[in-house]
């Protein structure tokens, strides 16, 4: 479903700026979460992932991650913040969530942190969250607005998400 040319059509960035591994990882996410079987739901997810990453430009959090040091709710110790800051299309964050993803995917190297995850699993890093939050069912039964709200927890960037959703409808 997703190719380098599709990334270009969706984002306006040259296909040469994307790696085949990113397209493969995206397709794997869509397949393993069931989204590939529902193009409407795929459009909703893709639009939100595009918004969260500035059209797949930022696959790791721009901030240093220092604010996540000593965050017990994330399982972080005194210096874990920068290592386990947001990675991937839905910003996997915190030692605890990285460990859960590592266990789910069977790759202990995930615990190397943000650089490994954002380059190796930029899309798959969202799998556990998508499944645990029943995002496919939300897309299918409640629609785009509820997908946005579930991912964002509010309405930040809603107009941009909506514009990207229209692009996804045109391209996919």
JSON list of N, CA and C in Angstrom, two decimals, residues 82-117:
[
{"chain": "A", "resi": 82, "resn": "UNK", "atom": "N", "xyz": [16.55, 11.41, 28.08]},
{"chain": "A", "resi": 82, "resn": "UNK", "atom": "CA", "xyz": [17.04, 11.56, 26.71]},
{"chain": "A", "resi": 82, "resn": "UNK", "atom": "C", "xyz": [17.09, 10.24, 25.92]},
{"chain": "A", "resi": 83, "resn": "UNK", "atom": "N", "xyz": [17.37, 9.15, 26.61]},
{"chain": "A", "resi": 83, "resn": "UNK", "atom": "CA", "xyz": [17.45, 7.85, 25.93]},
{"chain": "A", "resi": 83, "resn": "UNK", "atom": "C", "xyz": [16.08, 7.37, 25.50]},
{"chain": "A", "resi": 84, "resn": "UNK", "atom": "N", "xyz": [15.08, 7.61, 26.33]},
{"chain": "A", "resi": 84, "resn": "UNK", "atom": "CA", "xyz": [13.74, 7.08, 26.08]},
{"chain": "A", "resi": 84, "resn": "UNK", "atom": "C", "xyz": [12.72, 8.18, 25.80]},
{"chain": "A", "resi": 85, "resn": "UNK", "atom": "N", "xyz": [13.19, 9.24, 25.14]},
{"chain": "A", "resi": 85, "resn": "UNK", "atom": "CA", "xyz": [12.27, 10.30, 24.73]},
{"chain": "A", "resi": 85, "resn": "UNK", "atom": "C", "xyz": [11.45, 9.78, 23.55]},
{"chain": "A", "resi": 86, "resn": "UNK", "atom": "N", "xyz": [10.51, 10.60, 23.08]},
{"chain": "A", "resi": 86, "resn": "UNK", "atom": "CA", "xyz": [9.59, 10.20, 22.03]},
{"chain": "A", "resi": 86, "resn": "UNK", "atom": "C", "xyz": [10.26, 9.72, 20.76]},
{"chain": "A", "resi": 87, "resn": "UNK", "atom": "N", "xyz": [9.83, 8.54, 20.29]},
{"chain": "A", "resi": 87, "resn": "UNK", "atom": "CA", "xyz": [10.36, 7.97, 19.05]},
{"chain": "A", "resi": 87, "resn": "UNK", "atom": "C", "xyz": [9.21, 7.45, 18.20]},
{"chain": "A", "resi": 88, "resn": "UNK", "atom": "N", "xyz": [9.33, 7.65, 16.90]},
{"chain": "A", "resi": 88, "resn": "UNK", "atom": "CA", "xyz": [8.36, 7.09, 15.97]},
{"chain": "A", "resi": 88, "resn": "UNK", "atom": "C", "xyz": [7.14, 7.97, 15.76]},
{"chain": "A", "resi": 89, "resn": "UNK", "atom": "N", "xyz": [6.23, 7.46, 14.96]},
{"chain": "A", "resi": 89, "resn": "UNK", "atom": "CA", "xyz": [5.10, 8.24, 14.48]},
{"chain": "A", "resi": 89, "resn": "UNK", "atom": "C", "xyz": [4.12, 8.66, 15.57]},
{"chain": "A", "resi": 90, "resn": "UNK", "atom": "N", "xyz": [4.06, 7.93, 16.67]},
{"chain": "A", "resi": 90, "resn": "UNK", "atom": "CA", "xyz": [3.19, 8.32, 17.79]},
{"chain": "A", "resi": 90, "resn": "UNK", "atom": "C", "xyz": [3.98, 8.55, 19.06]},
{"chain": "A", "resi": 91, "resn": "UNK", "atom": "N", "xyz": [5.29, 8.76, 18.92]},
{"chain": "A", "resi": 91, "resn": "UNK", "atom": "CA", "xyz": [6.16, 9.18, 20.02]},
{"chain": "A", "resi": 91, "resn": "UNK", "atom": "C", "xyz": [6.14, 8.23, 21.22]},
{"chain": "A", "resi": 92, "resn": "UNK", "atom": "N", "xyz": [6.58, 7.00, 20.98]},
{"chain": "A", "resi": 92, "resn": "UNK", "atom": "CA", "xyz": [6.82, 6.05, 22.06]},
{"chain": "A", "resi": 92, "resn": "UNK", "atom": "C", "xyz": [7.75, 6.72, 23.07]},
{"chain": "A", "resi": 93, "resn": "UNK", "atom": "N", "xyz": [7.35, 6.77, 24.35]},
{"chain": "A", "resi": 93, "resn": "UNK", "atom": "CA", "xyz": [8.10, 7.52, 25.35]},
{"chain": "A", "resi": 93, "resn": "UNK", "atom": "C", "xyz": [8.22, 6.74, 26.65]},
{"chain": "A", "resi": 94, "resn": "UNK", "atom": "N", "xyz": [9.41, 6.74, 27.24]},
{"chain": "A", "resi": 94, "resn": "UNK", "atom": "CA", "xyz": [9.64, 6.18, 28.57]},
{"chain": "A", "resi": 94, "resn": "UNK", "atom": "C", "xyz": [10.18, 4.76, 28.55]},
{"chain": "A", "resi": 95, "resn": "UNK", "atom": "N", "xyz": [11.07, 4.49, 29.51]},
{"chain": "A", "resi": 95, "resn": "UNK", "atom": "CA", "xyz": [11.70, 3.17, 29.62]},
{"chain": "A", "resi": 95, "resn": "UNK", "atom": "C", "xyz": [10.65, 2.06, 29.67]},
{"chain": "A", "resi": 96, "resn": "UNK", "atom": "N", "xyz": [9.60, 2.26, 30.44]},
{"chain": "A", "resi": 96, "resn": "UNK", "atom": "CA", "xyz": [8.55, 1.26, 30.58]},
{"chain": "A", "resi": 96, "resn": "UNK", "atom": "C", "xyz": [7.93, 0.93, 29.23]},
{"chain": "A", "resi": 97, "resn": "UNK", "atom": "N", "xyz": [7.59, 1.93, 28.44]},
{"chain": "A", "resi": 97, "resn": "UNK", "atom": "CA", "xyz": [6.95, 1.70, 27.14]},
{"chain": "A", "resi": 97, "resn": "UNK", "atom": "C", "xyz": [7.93, 1.13, 26.11]},
{"chain": "A", "resi": 98, "resn": "UNK", "atom": "N", "xyz": [9.18, 1.55, 26.18]},
{"chain": "A", "resi": 98, "resn": "UNK", "atom": "CA", "xyz": [10.19, 0.95, 25.31]},
{"chain": "A", "resi": 98, "resn": "UNK", "atom": "C", "xyz": [10.33, -0.54, 25.63]},
{"chain": "A", "resi": 99, "resn": "UNK", "atom": "N", "xyz": [10.35, -0.88, 26.92]},
{"chain": "A", "resi": 99, "resn": "UNK", "atom": "CA", "xyz": [10.48, -2.29, 27.30]},
{"chain": "A", "resi": 99, "resn": "UNK", "atom": "C", "xyz": [9.28, -3.10, 26.83]},
{"chain": "A", "resi": 100, "resn": "UNK", "atom": "N", "xyz": [8.11, -2.55, 26.95]},
{"chain": "A", "resi": 100, "resn": "UNK", "atom": "CA", "xyz": [6.90, -3.24, 26.48]},
{"chain": "A", "resi": 100, "resn": "UNK", "atom": "C", "xyz": [6.98, -3.47, 24.97]},
{"chain": "A", "resi": 101, "resn": "UNK", "atom": "N", "xyz": [7.43, -2.46, 24.25]},
{"chain": "A", "resi": 101, "resn": "UNK", "atom": "CA", "xyz": [7.57, -2.60, 22.80]},
{"chain": "A", "resi": 101, "resn": "UNK", "atom": "C", "xyz": [8.65, -3.63, 22.47]},
{"chain": "A", "resi": 102, "resn": "UNK", "atom": "N", "xyz": [9.77, -3.58, 23.17]},
{"chain": "A", "resi": 102, "resn": "UNK", "atom": "CA", "xyz": [10.86, -4.54, 22.97]},
{"chain": "A", "resi": 102, "resn": "UNK", "atom": "C", "xyz": [10.35, -5.97, 23.17]},
{"chain": "A", "resi": 103, "resn": "UNK", "atom": "N", "xyz": [9.62, -6.19, 24.23]},
{"chain": "A", "resi": 103, "resn": "UNK", "atom": "CA", "xyz": [9.06, -7.51, 24.51]},
{"chain": "A", "resi": 103, "resn": "UNK", "atom": "C", "xyz": [8.08, -7.94, 23.43]},
{"chain": "A", "resi": 104, "resn": "UNK", "atom": "N", "xyz": [7.22, -7.01, 23.00]},
{"chain": "A", "resi": 104, "resn": "UNK", "atom": "CA", "xyz": [6.19, -7.33, 22.01]},
{"chain": "A", "resi": 104, "resn": "UNK", "atom": "C", "xyz": [6.80, -7.69, 20.66]},
{"chain": "A", "resi": 105, "resn": "UNK", "atom": "N", "xyz": [7.87, -7.02, 20.29]},
{"chain": "A", "resi": 105, "resn": "UNK", "atom": "CA", "xyz": [8.46, -7.23, 18.97]},
{"chain": "A", "resi": 105, "resn": "UNK", "atom": "C", "xyz": [9.61, -8.24, 19.01]},
{"chain": "A", "resi": 106, "resn": "UNK", "atom": "N", "xyz": [10.07, -8.56, 20.22]},
{"chain": "A", "resi": 106, "resn": "UNK", "atom": "CA", "xyz": [11.16, -9.54, 20.38]},
{"chain": "A", "resi": 106, "resn": "UNK", "atom": "C", "xyz": [12.52, -9.02, 19.95]},
{"chain": "A", "resi": 107, "resn": "UNK", "atom": "N", "xyz": [12.74, -7.73, 20.16]},
{"chain": "A", "resi": 107, "resn": "UNK", "atom": "CA", "xyz": [14.03, -7.13, 19.79]},
{"chain": "A", "resi": 107, "resn": "UNK", "atom": "C", "xyz": [14.59, -6.39, 20.99]},
{"chain": "A", "resi": 108, "resn": "UNK", "atom": "N", "xyz": [15.57, -7.00, 21.69]},
{"chain": "A", "resi": 108, "resn": "UNK", "atom": "CA", "xyz": [16.14, -6.35, 22.87]},
{"chain": "A", "resi": 108, "resn": "UNK", "atom": "C", "xyz": [16.89, -5.06, 22.55]},
{"chain": "A", "resi": 109, "resn": "UNK", "atom": "N", "xyz": [17.27, -4.86, 21.29]},
{"chain": "A", "resi": 109, "resn": "UNK", "atom": "CA", "xyz": [18.00, -3.64, 20.92]},
{"chain": "A", "resi": 109, "resn": "UNK", "atom": "C", "xyz": [17.12, -2.40, 21.03]},
{"chain": "A", "resi": 110, "resn": "UNK", "atom": "N", "xyz": [15.82, -2.57, 21.11]},
{"chain": "A", "resi": 110, "resn": "UNK", "atom": "CA", "xyz": [14.92, -1.43, 21.32]},
{"chain": "A", "resi": 110, "resn": "UNK", "atom": "C", "xyz": [15.36, -0.65, 22.55]},
{"chain": "A", "resi": 111, "resn": "UNK", "atom": "N", "xyz": [15.91, -1.34, 23.54]},
{"chain": "A", "resi": 111, "resn": "UNK", "atom": "CA", "xyz": [16.31, -0.69, 24.78]},
{"chain": "A", "resi": 111, "resn": "UNK", "atom": "C", "xyz": [17.56, 0.17, 24.61]},
{"chain": "A", "resi": 112, "resn": "UNK", "atom": "N", "xyz": [18.16, 0.19, 23.42]},
{"chain": "A", "resi": 112, "resn": "UNK", "atom": "CA", "xyz": [19.24, 1.13, 23.13]},
{"chain": "A", "resi": 112, "resn": "UNK", "atom": "C", "xyz": [18.68, 2.55, 23.08]},
{"chain": "A", "resi": 113, "resn": "UNK", "atom": "N", "xyz": [17.39, 2.68, 22.80]},
{"chain": "A", "resi": 113, "resn": "UNK", "atom": "CA", "xyz": [16.75, 3.98, 22.90]},
{"chain": "A", "resi": 113, "resn": "UNK", "atom": "C", "xyz": [16.25, 4.59, 21.61]},
{"chain": "A", "resi": 114, "resn": "UNK", "atom": "N", "xyz": [16.07, 5.89, 21.71]},
{"chain": "A", "resi": 114, "resn": "UNK", "atom": "CA", "xyz": [15.36, 6.67, 20.70]},
{"chain": "A", "resi": 114, "resn": "UNK", "atom": "C", "xyz": [15.96, 6.56, 19.30]},
{"chain": "A", "resi": 115, "resn": "UNK", "atom": "N", "xyz": [17.27, 6.60, 19.17]},
{"chain": "A", "resi": 115, "resn": "UNK", "atom": "CA", "xyz": [17.87, 6.57, 17.83]},
{"chain": "A", "resi": 115, "resn": "UNK", "atom": "C", "xyz": [17.60, 5.24, 17.14]},
{"chain": "A", "resi": 116, "resn": "UNK", "atom": "N", "xyz": [17.76, 4.15, 17.87]},
{"chain": "A", "resi": 116, "resn": "UNK", "atom": "CA", "xyz": [17.50, 2.84, 17.30]},
{"chain": "A", "resi": 116, "resn": "UNK", "atom": "C", "xyz": [16.03, 2.70, 16.90]},
{"chain": "A", "resi": 117, "resn": "UNK", "atom": "N", "xyz": [15.13, 3.07, 17.80]},
{"chain": "A", "resi": 117, "resn": "UNK", "atom": "CA", "xyz": [13.70, 2.92, 17.52]},
{"chain": "A", "resi": 117, "resn": "UNK", "atom": "C", "xyz": [13.25, 3.81, 16.37]}
]
